[in-house]
RNA sequence: GCCGGGAUGGCGAAAUUGGCAAACGCACGAGACUUAAAAUCUCGCGGUCGCAAGACCUUGUGGGUUCAAGUCCCUCUCCCGGCACCA
């Protein structure tokens, strides 16, 4: 009665492995297809998110195999990262052992799902055969000035003695020990991703097969903004303060300027002024605040007068110079011109501190006579007033004219600012790729010579959870000879952020065992670019941006000849339970393993694809899963009662289904593909079966439920795997119906449906319809005003 | 605030891109088989009125274009995501 999924699934997983069914090799005569899903962090257990991500990929892969493509579908592990270190501390083990154990468990779980991976290409980023090439890439970047070291303020936990990422600071404290996080200046390694900002932005246009929202998220992140840098001379000083604005049309309304408290000119500005002490106190107070607190917009803007004045270069007006916590040193020039009448934040600040205002843009619909009428700033467009020679221009025109005028007079410069910052890659942690440099007291920063790579992680580092990076405590790792002068030197103990590892793994998959470089250029020339990439939306910005950056770098050093790594991108939606994301803390996790035991992998795969289209959120439903299982049992039962008889109506239904399923698979609309296969199944059921039609159904279902279909394929008497069956083709003759159902509307309302021969002439059809007595109640004797005929579909009679 | 996405039965969702709204499934109801249950099979299942045939209404709101709008245009409401004291 029930099909024996446990036996069947094991059997076919073994068969595929034995036959190396998914082993990909270059085949110049076949079209290649590189299908990639974002590789997982090896936590040891897969969750429903993985199941969904990898099932979508697997169906695409198997479909392309059936269509005759040479498919590469690799899998590996993003294996460096903090959880391994935490586990080492907690369980008195080593990150290395813990990670490898997790990888083995994870491989097992993935194999139980029956995914079509080429396991011979498996890579783990924590293996030195992989991270050696991280170090190689780093050195290449160092040579080109793309990797550099600089001091910067970072979040520092004094208790754990390590830096924290912004995401690891919770309410101003360390996420692990709650100690108050400090700002500390540290020398850190950066990658100069900003050198690629123009191309990273520009090339987004090539990505027409990416979801719009991912493209727009990257655009936001890169954050190009065009404006003008304006030079304000200080009164009683030779110094100049530069401010940046995107609203140069409001320059004549600038009534004060504001500096960030960290601005380098501040000390000089307040020196000897009555406000000096109060200002110093204010600067100190702001410095104490963490960035997170300072950036929260509901906190009241605070500020203080410096005692100094500057000169507005467009009208030589003296304006006071203030300090305020809402101006950030990191953005623009660290100084702004304030226009209270046309910027709401400046408006509130000016009201609070009694600063001057002047209207310079009149809204179209009303005329502001006096400042006192203003209850808020007008930030829209309008006509220039109080703006010297620019009066009367529209603000859009003025923006261009004023900028050009300022450039000519040398009081401003048209400029572009970017949000994108250089990428901080140093981590004070053990479980990552050692940054391959050596510090020599004589020679300074010395790169590790290529021949000495990889710099391997020492196996015997102590994991106590205290005293910072365990690497620093391994003497024979730290104490080295300088490669240049052979004198005593110290090795870098920082490791790379794990995003480095995942920024090029898709290239490594093309030649995972290559020994002479990060990848074999012959292999990448054949396999790249990735035809379809599939993964979570959470990687929409960082991972995808970094991968694009690395790709452009490899192109620049002549190793590849394309600009973008991922041709098509699909971001799958999350799996929810009771409307919420599954999480341990909410206790609403559904374990895929238990579902596999209960219903089998094929049922799980079927349900997860049927329940929702891939991009939308999916609500988990135990009964829906059962329903999918019932469907498979139903198909199985049909097989038991198969008769060898041909049914022409069924054959037509088959070809309609082939057409629909083929289209849907190409567009990743698996839910509707399954729906139409269910319809066909119901039709076969009604017709007491047809072996040929049934066989084709099995081929079409096989990418989704591969074990189940392999077994049926064999039972049907076929030799070899269903993977070799070839995708069924649509016979266009079979799509032609001999009769059609035409919908008849009167005044847009459906009144009748009629069956007509497919080849009926339009004039004949029209005559027939108008003569039809069943329509008389609607038409009566009213004259026909309009007769619309949509061929083969519909007629609308307007009376 | 700016940018992007979205809103369709009790639920998940379909709708050939302007042409029969609700395919497919879940849940539910009735029946068949069974001593009974499970499984399976058959039928019903947006709303209102009606014994029925059927009629009218229905895709977040209000308007528009059109012979015809879930789909196109404008207005508003709400939800999700990204960026943001960003100058």
mmCIF file of N, CA, C and O in Angstrom, chain A residues 39 144 153 209 216 258 319 353 590 595 607 637 640 764:
data_model
loop_
_atom_site.group_PDB
_atom_site.id
_atom_site.type_symbol
_atom_site.label_atom_id
_atom_site.label_comp_id
_atom_site.label_asym_id
_atom_site.label_seq_id
_atom_site.Cartn_x
_atom_site.Cartn_y
_atom_site.Cartn_z
ATOM 1 N N UNK A 39 27.158 28.040 0.201
ATOM 2 C CA UNK A 39 27.579 26.931 1.068
ATOM 3 C C UNK A 39 27.325 27.271 2.532
ATOM 4 O O UNK A 39 27.334 28.423 2.922
ATOM 5 N N UNK A 144 49.451 45.254 -4.622
ATOM 6 C CA UNK A 144 48.791 46.303 -5.395
ATOM 7 C C UNK A 144 48.218 47.427 -4.536
ATOM 8 O O UNK A 144 47.431 48.240 -5.015
ATOM 9 N N UNK A 153 39.362 53.418 15.269
ATOM 10 C CA UNK A 153 38.627 53.137 16.495
ATOM 11 C C UNK A 153 37.755 51.904 16.293
ATOM 12 O O UNK A 153 37.034 51.807 15.310
ATOM 13 N N UNK A 209 19.328 39.800 -14.208
ATOM 14 C CA UNK A 209 18.706 38.571 -13.702
ATOM 15 C C UNK A 209 18.820 38.446 -12.185
ATOM 16 O O UNK A 209 18.697 37.353 -11.648
ATOM 17 N N UNK A 216 18.956 47.067 -5.433
ATOM 18 C CA UNK A 216 18.728 48.351 -4.777
ATOM 19 C C UNK A 216 19.379 48.391 -3.395
ATOM 20 O O UNK A 216 19.837 49.436 -2.941
ATOM 21 N N UNK A 258 28.333 73.796 11.457
ATOM 22 C CA UNK A 258 28.474 72.891 12.599
ATOM 23 C C UNK A 258 29.576 71.879 12.298
ATOM 24 O O UNK A 258 29.618 71.295 11.213
ATOM 25 N N UNK A 319 29.187 83.902 9.973
ATOM 26 C CA UNK A 319 28.266 82.934 10.602
ATOM 27 C C UNK A 319 28.973 82.246 11.758
ATOM 28 O O UNK A 319 30.176 81.964 11.686
ATOM 29 N N UNK A 353 18.567 76.847 19.910
ATOM 30 C CA UNK A 353 19.694 77.668 20.334
ATOM 31 C C UNK A 353 19.595 79.120 19.867
ATOM 32 O O UNK A 353 20.559 79.867 19.945
ATOM 33 N N UNK A 590 11.252 23.074 13.443
ATOM 34 C CA UNK A 590 10.867 21.782 12.908
ATOM 35 C C UNK A 590 12.135 21.137 12.365
ATOM 36 O O UNK A 590 12.805 21.701 11.503
ATOM 37 N N UNK A 595 11.333 14.767 10.011
ATOM 38 C CA UNK A 595 10.397 14.701 8.887
ATOM 39 C C UNK A 595 10.848 13.660 7.861
ATOM 40 O O UNK A 595 10.028 12.971 7.268
ATOM 41 N N UNK A 607 6.917 18.857 -0.627
ATOM 42 C CA UNK A 607 6.117 19.821 0.126
ATOM 43 C C UNK A 607 6.735 21.210 0.113
ATOM 44 O O UNK A 607 6.056 22.210 -0.104
ATOM 45 N N UNK A 637 0.229 4.014 -6.331
ATOM 46 C CA UNK A 637 -0.911 3.114 -6.556
ATOM 47 C C UNK A 637 -1.269 3.038 -8.033
ATOM 48 O O UNK A 637 -1.656 1.975 -8.519
ATOM 49 N N UNK A 640 0.667 0.500 -9.699
ATOM 50 C CA UNK A 640 0.271 -0.877 -9.413
ATOM 51 C C UNK A 640 -0.898 -1.333 -10.293
ATOM 52 O O UNK A 640 -1.111 -2.523 -10.474
ATOM 53 N N UNK A 764 -18.632 33.029 -39.269
ATOM 54 C CA UNK A 764 -19.623 31.983 -38.977
ATOM 55 C C UNK A 764 -19.929 31.954 -37.479
ATOM 56 O O UNK A 764 -21.083 31.824 -37.064
#
